[in-house]
């Protein structure tokens, strides 16, 4: 595995998981019990959108 990210509630329930493996062209995104495979390019675009949203002024 080259990368992973887990987001859980305080009770330990997994909300979001992102995983990528060596030489696998896909990134697996899991939200609760639903999983999708994204191409590396799609994953980069989603990451860019999340980063842009996180950097906006919340007011």
PDB file of N, CA, C and O in Angstrom:
ATOM      1  N   UNK A   1       0.847  -1.169   0.000  1.00  0.00           N
ATOM      2  CA  UNK A   1       0.000   0.000   0.000  1.00  0.00           C
ATOM      3  C   UNK A   1       0.895   1.235   0.000  1.00  0.00           C
ATOM      4  O   UNK A   1       1.849   1.320   0.753  1.00  0.00           O
ATOM      5  N   UNK A   2       0.603   2.191  -0.871  1.00  0.00           N
ATOM      6  CA  UNK A   2       1.413   3.398  -0.903  1.00  0.00           C
ATOM      7  C   UNK A   2       0.758   4.560  -0.178  1.00  0.00           C
ATOM      8  O   UNK A   2       1.424   5.488   0.205  1.00  0.00           O
ATOM      9  N   UNK A   3      -0.562   4.501   0.009  1.00  0.00           N
ATOM     10  CA  UNK A   3      -1.228   5.618   0.680  1.00  0.00           C
ATOM     11  C   UNK A   3      -2.565   5.153   1.226  1.00  0.00           C
ATOM     12  O   UNK A   3      -3.216   4.287   0.655  1.00  0.00           O
ATOM     13  N   UNK A   4      -2.944   5.747   2.350  1.00  0.00           N
ATOM     14  CA  UNK A   4      -4.266   5.475   2.896  1.00  0.00           C
ATOM     15  C   UNK A   4      -4.667   6.614   3.814  1.00  0.00           C
ATOM     16  O   UNK A   4      -3.820   7.324   4.355  1.00  0.00           O
ATOM     17  N   UNK A   5      -5.967   6.783   3.960  1.00  0.00           N
ATOM     18  CA  UNK A   5      -6.518   7.802   4.847  1.00  0.00           C
ATOM     19  C   UNK A   5      -7.816   7.258   5.406  1.00  0.00           C
ATOM     20  O   UNK A   5      -8.627   6.692   4.674  1.00  0.00           O
ATOM     21  N   UNK A   6      -8.000   7.396   6.700  1.00  0.00           N
ATOM     22  CA  UNK A   6      -9.211   6.916   7.359  1.00  0.00           C
ATOM     23  C   UNK A   6      -9.807   8.048   8.190  1.00  0.00           C
ATOM     24  O   UNK A   6      -9.085   8.729   8.905  1.00  0.00           O
ATOM     25  N   UNK A   7     -11.109   8.239   8.089  1.00  0.00           N
ATOM     26  CA  UNK A   7     -11.821   9.223   8.882  1.00  0.00           C
ATOM     27  C   UNK A   7     -12.935   8.492   9.611  1.00  0.00           C
ATOM     28  O   UNK A   7     -13.784   7.846   8.975  1.00  0.00           O
ATOM     29  N   UNK A   8     -12.913   8.556  10.928  1.00  0.00           N
ATOM     30  CA  UNK A   8     -13.884   7.821  11.737  1.00  0.00           C
ATOM     31  C   UNK A   8     -14.603   8.759  12.694  1.00  0.00           C
ATOM     32  O   UNK A   8     -14.106   9.829  13.042  1.00  0.00           O
ATOM     33  N   UNK A   9     -15.775   8.297  13.165  1.00  0.00           N
ATOM     34  CA  UNK A   9     -16.486   9.022  14.209  1.00  0.00           C
ATOM     35  C   UNK A   9     -15.795   8.740  15.542  1.00  0.00           C
ATOM     36  O   UNK A   9     -14.913   7.881  15.629  1.00  0.00           O
ATOM     37  N   UNK A  10     -16.193   9.431  16.589  1.00  0.00           N
ATOM     38  CA  UNK A  10     -15.604   9.217  17.909  1.00  0.00           C
ATOM     39  C   UNK A  10     -15.899   7.812  18.436  1.00  0.00           C
ATOM     40  O   UNK A  10     -15.177   7.304  19.289  1.00  0.00           O
ATOM     41  N   UNK A  11     -16.927   7.161  17.907  1.00  0.00           N
ATOM     42  CA  UNK A  11     -17.249   5.791  18.326  1.00  0.00           C
ATOM     43  C   UNK A  11     -16.498   4.751  17.500  1.00  0.00           C
ATOM     44  O   UNK A  11     -16.643   3.557  17.737  1.00  0.00           O
ATOM     45  N   UNK A  12     -15.722   5.196  16.522  1.00  0.00           N
ATOM     46  CA  UNK A  12     -14.927   4.273  15.721  1.00  0.00           C
ATOM     47  C   UNK A  12     -15.546   3.856  14.404  1.00  0.00           C
ATOM     48  O   UNK A  12     -14.941   3.105  13.648  1.00  0.00           O
ATOM     49  N   UNK A  13     -16.741   4.337  14.101  1.00  0.00           N
ATOM     50  CA  UNK A  13     -17.381   4.004  12.826  1.00  0.00           C
ATOM     51  C   UNK A  13     -16.626   4.693  11.693  1.00  0.00           C
ATOM     52  O   UNK A  13     -16.426   5.909  11.720  1.00  0.00           O
ATOM     53  N   UNK A  14     -16.200   3.913  10.694  1.00  0.00           N
ATOM     54  CA  UNK A  14     -15.479   4.492   9.564  1.00  0.00           C
ATOM     55  C   UNK A  14     -16.439   5.253   8.662  1.00  0.00           C
ATOM     56  O   UNK A  14     -17.442   4.725   8.221  1.00  0.00           O
ATOM     57  N   UNK A  15     -16.112   6.513   8.409  1.00  0.00           N
ATOM     58  CA  UNK A  15     -16.921   7.342   7.528  1.00  0.00           C
ATOM     59  C   UNK A  15     -16.337   7.400   6.124  1.00  0.00           C
ATOM     60  O   UNK A  15     -17.061   7.346   5.140  1.00  0.00           O
ATOM     61  N   UNK A  16     -15.011   7.537   6.058  1.00  0.00           N
ATOM     62  CA  UNK A  16     -14.347   7.746   4.780  1.00  0.00           C
ATOM     63  C   UNK A  16     -13.012   7.027   4.790  1.00  0.00           C
ATOM     64  O   UNK A  16     -12.248   7.140   5.746  1.00  0.00           O
ATOM     65  N   UNK A  17     -12.743   6.291   3.717  1.00  0.00           N
ATOM     66  CA  UNK A  17     -11.462   5.623   3.556  1.00  0.00           C
ATOM     67  C   UNK A  17     -10.977   5.866   2.139  1.00  0.00           C
ATOM     68  O   UNK A  17     -11.763   5.771   1.191  1.00  0.00           O
ATOM     69  N   UNK A  18      -9.707   6.206   2.005  1.00  0.00           N
ATOM     70  CA  UNK A  18      -9.082   6.363   0.692  1.00  0.00           C
ATOM     71  C   UNK A  18      -7.836   5.492   0.689  1.00  0.00           C
ATOM     72  O   UNK A  18      -7.008   5.597   1.590  1.00  0.00           O
ATOM     73  N   UNK A  19      -7.707   4.615  -0.323  1.00  0.00           N
ATOM     74  CA  UNK A  19      -6.558   3.714  -0.391  1.00  0.00           C
ATOM     75  C   UNK A  19      -6.033   3.617  -1.811  1.00  0.00           C
ATOM     76  O   UNK A  19      -6.807   3.639  -2.768  1.00  0.00           O
ATOM     77  N   UNK A  20      -4.718   3.500  -1.906  1.00  0.00           N
ATOM     78  CA  UNK A  20      -4.059   3.267  -3.192  1.00  0.00           C
ATOM     79  C   UNK A  20      -2.938   2.263  -2.967  1.00  0.00           C
ATOM     80  O   UNK A  20      -2.307   2.250  -1.911  1.00  0.00           O
ATOM     81  N   UNK A  21      -2.704   1.427  -3.962  1.00  0.00           N
ATOM     82  CA  UNK A  21      -1.684   0.392  -3.867  1.00  0.00           C
ATOM     83  C   UNK A  21      -0.634   0.584  -4.962  1.00  0.00           C
ATOM     84  O   UNK A  21      -0.929   1.143  -6.026  1.00  0.00           O
ATOM     85  N   UNK A  22       0.567   0.085  -4.696  1.00  0.00           N
ATOM     86  CA  UNK A  22       1.643   0.146  -5.692  1.00  0.00           C
ATOM     87  C   UNK A  22       1.191  -0.463  -7.014  1.00  0.00           C
ATOM     88  O   UNK A  22       0.556  -1.517  -7.041  1.00  0.00           O
ATOM     89  N   UNK A  23       1.514   0.209  -8.088  1.00  0.00           N
ATOM     90  CA  UNK A  23       1.282  -0.246  -9.458  1.00  0.00           C
ATOM     91  C   UNK A  23      -0.188  -0.495  -9.805  1.00  0.00           C
ATOM     92  O   UNK A  23      -0.497  -1.065 -10.836  1.00  0.00           O
ATOM     93  N   UNK A  24      -1.106  -0.094  -8.938  1.00  0.00           N
ATOM     94  CA  UNK A  24      -2.535  -0.193  -9.235  1.00  0.00           C
ATOM     95  C   UNK A  24      -2.959   1.158  -9.806  1.00  0.00           C
ATOM     96  O   UNK A  24      -2.715   2.195  -9.182  1.00  0.00           O
ATOM     97  N   UNK A  25      -3.573   1.190 -10.977  1.00  0.00           N
ATOM     98  CA  UNK A  25      -3.930   2.481 -11.583  1.00  0.00           C
ATOM     99  C   UNK A  25      -5.124   3.167 -10.928  1.00  0.00           C
ATOM    100  O   UNK A  25      -5.479   4.270 -11.318  1.00  0.00           O
ATOM    101  N   UNK A  26      -5.741   2.535  -9.929  1.00  0.00           N
ATOM    102  CA  UNK A  26      -6.938   3.091  -9.318  1.00  0.00           C
ATOM    103  C   UNK A  26      -6.737   3.433  -7.847  1.00  0.00           C
ATOM    104  O   UNK A  26      -5.905   2.855  -7.170  1.00  0.00           O
ATOM    105  N   UNK A  27      -7.540   4.378  -7.393  1.00  0.00           N
ATOM    106  CA  UNK A  27      -7.625   4.754  -5.987  1.00  0.00           C
ATOM    107  C   UNK A  27      -9.036   4.377  -5.547  1.00  0.00           C
ATOM    108  O   UNK A  27     -10.007   4.699  -6.233  1.00  0.00           O
ATOM    109  N   UNK A  28      -9.147   3.692  -4.426  1.00  0.00           N
ATOM    110  CA  UNK A  28     -10.463   3.278  -3.934  1.00  0.00           C
ATOM    111  C   UNK A  28     -10.934   4.256  -2.877  1.00  0.00           C
ATOM    112  O   UNK A  28     -10.254   4.494  -1.882  1.00  0.00           O
ATOM    113  N   UNK A  29     -12.100   4.833  -3.102  1.00  0.00           N
ATOM    114  CA  UNK A  29     -12.728   5.778  -2.185  1.00  0.00           C
ATOM    115  C   UNK A  29     -13.959   5.092  -1.604  1.00  0.00           C
ATOM    116  O   UNK A  29     -14.826   4.631  -2.354  1.00  0.00           O
ATOM    117  N   UNK A  30     -14.015   4.982  -0.282  1.00  0.00           N
ATOM    118  CA  UNK A  30     -15.148   4.347   0.386  1.00  0.00           C
ATOM    119  C   UNK A  30     -15.782   5.352   1.329  1.00  0.00           C
ATOM    120  O   UNK A  30     -15.106   5.929   2.173  1.00  0.00           O
ATOM    121  N   UNK A  31     -17.076   5.573   1.156  1.00  0.00           N
ATOM    122  CA  UNK A  31     -17.857   6.415   2.063  1.00  0.00           C
ATOM    123  C   UNK A  31     -18.902   5.500   2.686  1.00  0.00           C
ATOM    124  O   UNK A  31     -19.782   4.983   1.985  1.00  0.00           O
ATOM    125  N   UNK A  32     -18.702   5.257   3.991  1.00  0.00           N
ATOM    126  CA  UNK A  32     -19.506   4.259   4.725  1.00  0.00           C
ATOM    127  C   UNK A  32     -19.413   2.930   3.998  1.00  0.00           C
ATOM    128  O   UNK A  32     -18.328   2.415   3.841  1.00  0.00           O
ATOM    129  N   UNK A  33     -20.501   2.375   3.483  1.00  0.00           N
ATOM    130  CA  UNK A  33     -20.422   1.065   2.840  1.00  0.00           C
ATOM    131  C   UNK A  33     -20.359   1.129   1.318  1.00  0.00           C
ATOM    132  O   UNK A  33     -20.401   0.113   0.648  1.00  0.00           O
ATOM    133  N   UNK A  34     -20.232   2.318   0.744  1.00  0.00           N
ATOM    134  CA  UNK A  34     -20.203   2.485  -0.706  1.00  0.00           C
ATOM    135  C   UNK A  34     -18.780   2.758  -1.181  1.00  0.00           C
ATOM    136  O   UNK A  34     -18.140   3.703  -0.703  1.00  0.00           O
ATOM    137  N   UNK A  35     -18.301   1.967  -2.125  1.00  0.00           N
ATOM    138  CA  UNK A  35     -16.935   2.130  -2.646  1.00  0.00           C
ATOM    139  C   UNK A  35     -16.963   2.414  -4.138  1.00  0.00           C
ATOM    140  O   UNK A  35     -17.807   1.879  -4.871  1.00  0.00           O
ATOM    141  N   UNK A  36     -16.032   3.255  -4.573  1.00  0.00           N
ATOM    142  CA  UNK A  36     -15.838   3.492  -5.999  1.00  0.00           C
ATOM    143  C   UNK A  36     -14.339   3.496  -6.274  1.00  0.00           C
ATOM    144  O   UNK A  36     -13.530   3.846  -5.410  1.00  0.00           O
ATOM    145  N   UNK A  37     -13.973   3.082  -7.475  1.00  0.00           N
ATOM    146  CA  UNK A  37     -12.584   3.141  -7.917  1.00  0.00           C
ATOM    147  C   UNK A  37     -12.429   4.336  -8.835  1.00  0.00           C
ATOM    148  O   UNK A  37     -13.172   4.483  -9.810  1.00  0.00           O
ATOM    149  N   UNK A  38     -11.481   5.196  -8.508  1.00  0.00           N
ATOM    150  CA  UNK A  38     -11.183   6.375  -9.309  1.00  0.00           C
ATOM    151  C   UNK A  38      -9.852   6.169 -10.013  1.00  0.00           C
ATOM    152  O   UNK A  38      -8.945   5.548  -9.452  1.00  0.00           O
ATOM    153  N   UNK A  39      -9.739   6.698 -11.224  1.00  0.00           N
ATOM    154  CA  UNK A  39      -8.421   6.710 -11.852  1.00  0.00           C
ATOM    155  C   UNK A  39      -7.537   7.664 -11.053  1.00  0.00           C
ATOM    156  O   UNK A  39      -8.045   8.492 -10.269  1.00  0.00           O
ATOM    157  N   UNK A  40      -6.242   7.587 -11.237  1.00  0.00           N
ATOM    158  CA  UNK A  40      -5.348   8.501 -10.513  1.00  0.00           C
ATOM    159  C   UNK A  40      -5.668   9.950 -10.873  1.00  0.00           C
ATOM    160  O   UNK A  40      -5.649  10.829 -10.014  1.00  0.00           O
ATOM    161  N   UNK A  41      -6.003  10.214 -12.124  1.00  0.00           N
ATOM    162  CA  UNK A  41      -6.335  11.577 -12.547  1.00  0.00           C
ATOM    163  C   UNK A  41      -7.628  12.053 -11.874  1.00  0.00           C
ATOM    164  O   UNK A  41      -7.702  13.185 -11.398  1.00  0.00           O
ATOM    165  N   UNK A  42      -8.638  11.198 -11.817  1.00  0.00           N
ATOM    166  CA  UNK A  42      -9.889  11.553 -11.135  1.00  0.00           C
ATOM    167  C   UNK A  42      -9.644  11.813  -9.652  1.00  0.00           C
ATOM    168  O   UNK A  42     -10.202  12.756  -9.078  1.00  0.00           O
ATOM    169  N   UNK A  43      -8.790  11.002  -9.036  1.00  0.00           N
ATOM    170  CA  UNK A  43      -8.471  11.190  -7.614  1.00  0.00           C
ATOM    171  C   UNK A  43      -7.758  12.519  -7.386  1.00  0.00           C
ATOM    172  O   UNK A  43      -8.034  13.219  -6.410  1.00  0.00           O
ATOM    173  N   UNK A  44      -6.842  12.885  -8.288  1.00  0.00           N
ATOM    174  CA  UNK A  44      -6.154  14.184  -8.158  1.00  0.00           C
ATOM    175  C   UNK A  44      -7.141  15.339  -8.283  1.00  0.00           C
ATOM    176  O   UNK A  44      -7.071  16.312  -7.534  1.00  0.00           O
ATOM    177  N   UNK A  45      -8.068  15.226  -9.222  1.00  0.00           N
ATOM    178  CA  UNK A  45      -9.067  16.286  -9.399  1.00  0.00           C
ATOM    179  C   UNK A  45      -9.965  16.405  -8.170  1.00  0.00           C
ATOM    180  O   UNK A  45     -10.293  17.508  -7.725  1.00  0.00           O
ATOM    181  N   UNK A  46     -10.386  15.269  -7.608  1.00  0.00           N
ATOM    182  CA  UNK A  46     -11.207  15.290  -6.391  1.00  0.00           C
ATOM    183  C   UNK A  46     -10.422  15.894  -5.231  1.00  0.00           C
ATOM    184  O   UNK A  46     -10.965  16.686  -4.448  1.00  0.00           O
ATOM    185  N   UNK A  47      -9.149  15.533  -5.110  1.00  0.00           N
ATOM    186  CA  UNK A  47      -8.303  16.093  -4.044  1.00  0.00           C
ATOM    187  C   UNK A  47      -8.140  17.597  -4.215  1.00  0.00           C
ATOM    188  O   UNK A  47      -8.188  18.349  -3.230  1.00  0.00           O
ATOM    189  N   UNK A  48      -7.959  18.046  -5.445  1.00  0.00           N
ATOM    190  CA  UNK A  48      -7.839  19.484  -5.705  1.00  0.00           C
ATOM    191  C   UNK A  48      -9.118  20.217  -5.307  1.00  0.00           C
ATOM    192  O   UNK A  48      -9.068  21.300  -4.721  1.00  0.00           O
ATOM    193  N   UNK A  49     -10.269  19.633  -5.624  1.00  0.00           N
ATOM    194  CA  UNK A  49     -11.545  20.263  -5.275  1.00  0.00           C
ATOM    195  C   UNK A  49     -11.727  20.318  -3.757  1.00  0.00           C
ATOM    196  O   UNK A  49     -12.157  21.342  -3.219  1.00  0.00           O
ATOM    197  N   UNK A  50     -11.394  19.236  -3.058  1.00  0.00           N
ATOM    198  CA  UNK A  50     -11.483  19.229  -1.590  1.00  0.00           C
ATOM    199  C   UNK A  50     -10.551  20.268  -0.982  1.00  0.00           C
ATOM    200  O   UNK A  50     -10.916  20.987  -0.053  1.00  0.00           O
ATOM    201  N   UNK A  51      -9.341  20.343  -1.522  1.00  0.00           N
ATOM    202  CA  UNK A  51      -8.359  21.323  -1.011  1.00  0.00           C
ATOM    203  C   UNK A  51      -8.872  22.743  -1.245  1.00  0.00           C
ATOM    204  O   UNK A  51      -8.789  23.595  -0.351  1.00  0.00           O
ATOM    205  N   UNK A  52      -9.405  23.029  -2.413  1.00  0.00           N
ATOM    206  CA  UNK A  52      -9.919  24.362  -2.711  1.00  0.00           C
ATOM    207  C   UNK A  52     -11.076  24.721  -1.790  1.00  0.00           C
ATOM    208  O   UNK A  52     -11.165  25.847  -1.279  1.00  0.00           O
ATOM    209  N   UNK A  53     -11.972  23.770  -1.553  1.00  0.00           N
ATOM    210  CA  UNK A  53     -13.105  24.021  -0.636  1.00  0.00           C
ATOM    211  C   UNK A  53     -12.612  24.279   0.782  1.00  0.00           C
ATOM    212  O   UNK A  53     -13.158  25.127   1.492  1.00  0.00           O
ATOM    213  N   UNK A  54     -11.599  23.542   1.200  1.00  0.00           N
ATOM    214  CA  UNK A  54     -11.075  23.695   2.560  1.00  0.00           C
ATOM    215  C   UNK A  54     -10.386  25.049   2.762  1.00  0.00           C
ATOM    216  O   UNK A  54     -10.326  25.559   3.875  1.00  0.00           O
ATOM    217  N   UNK A  55      -9.900  25.629   1.677  1.00  0.00           N
ATOM    218  CA  UNK A  55      -9.168  26.894   1.783  1.00  0.00           C
ATOM    219  C   UNK A  55     -10.051  28.116   1.623  1.00  0.00           C
ATOM    220  O   UNK A  55      -9.578  29.238   1.786  1.00  0.00           O
ATOM    221  N   UNK A  56     -11.328  27.924   1.319  1.00  0.00           N
ATOM    222  CA  UNK A  56     -12.214  29.080   1.146  1.00  0.00           C
ATOM    223  C   UNK A  56     -12.554  29.676   2.515  1.00  0.00           C
ATOM    224  O   UNK A  56     -12.501  29.007   3.537  1.00  0.00           O
ATOM    225  N   UNK A  57     -12.918  30.933   2.502  1.00  0.00           N
ATOM    226  CA  UNK A  57     -13.268  31.652   3.739  1.00  0.00           C
ATOM    227  C   UNK A  57     -14.637  31.170   4.214  1.00  0.00           C
ATOM    228  O   UNK A  57     -15.622  31.269   3.480  1.00  0.00           O
ATOM    229  N   UNK A  58     -14.731  30.645   5.430  1.00  0.00           N
ATOM    230  CA  UNK A  58     -16.005  30.122   5.909  1.00  0.00           C
ATOM    231  C   UNK A  58     -17.049  31.168   6.278  1.00  0.00           C
ATOM    232  O   UNK A  58     -18.185  30.826   6.575  1.00  0.00           O
ATOM    233  N   UNK A  59     -16.701  32.435   6.252  1.00  0.00           N
ATOM    234  CA  UNK A  59     -17.667  33.456   6.676  1.00  0.00           C
ATOM    235  C   UNK A  59     -18.621  33.886   5.603  1.00  0.00           C
ATOM    236  O   UNK A  59     -18.654  33.621   4.517  1.00  0.00           O
TER     237      UNK A  59
END
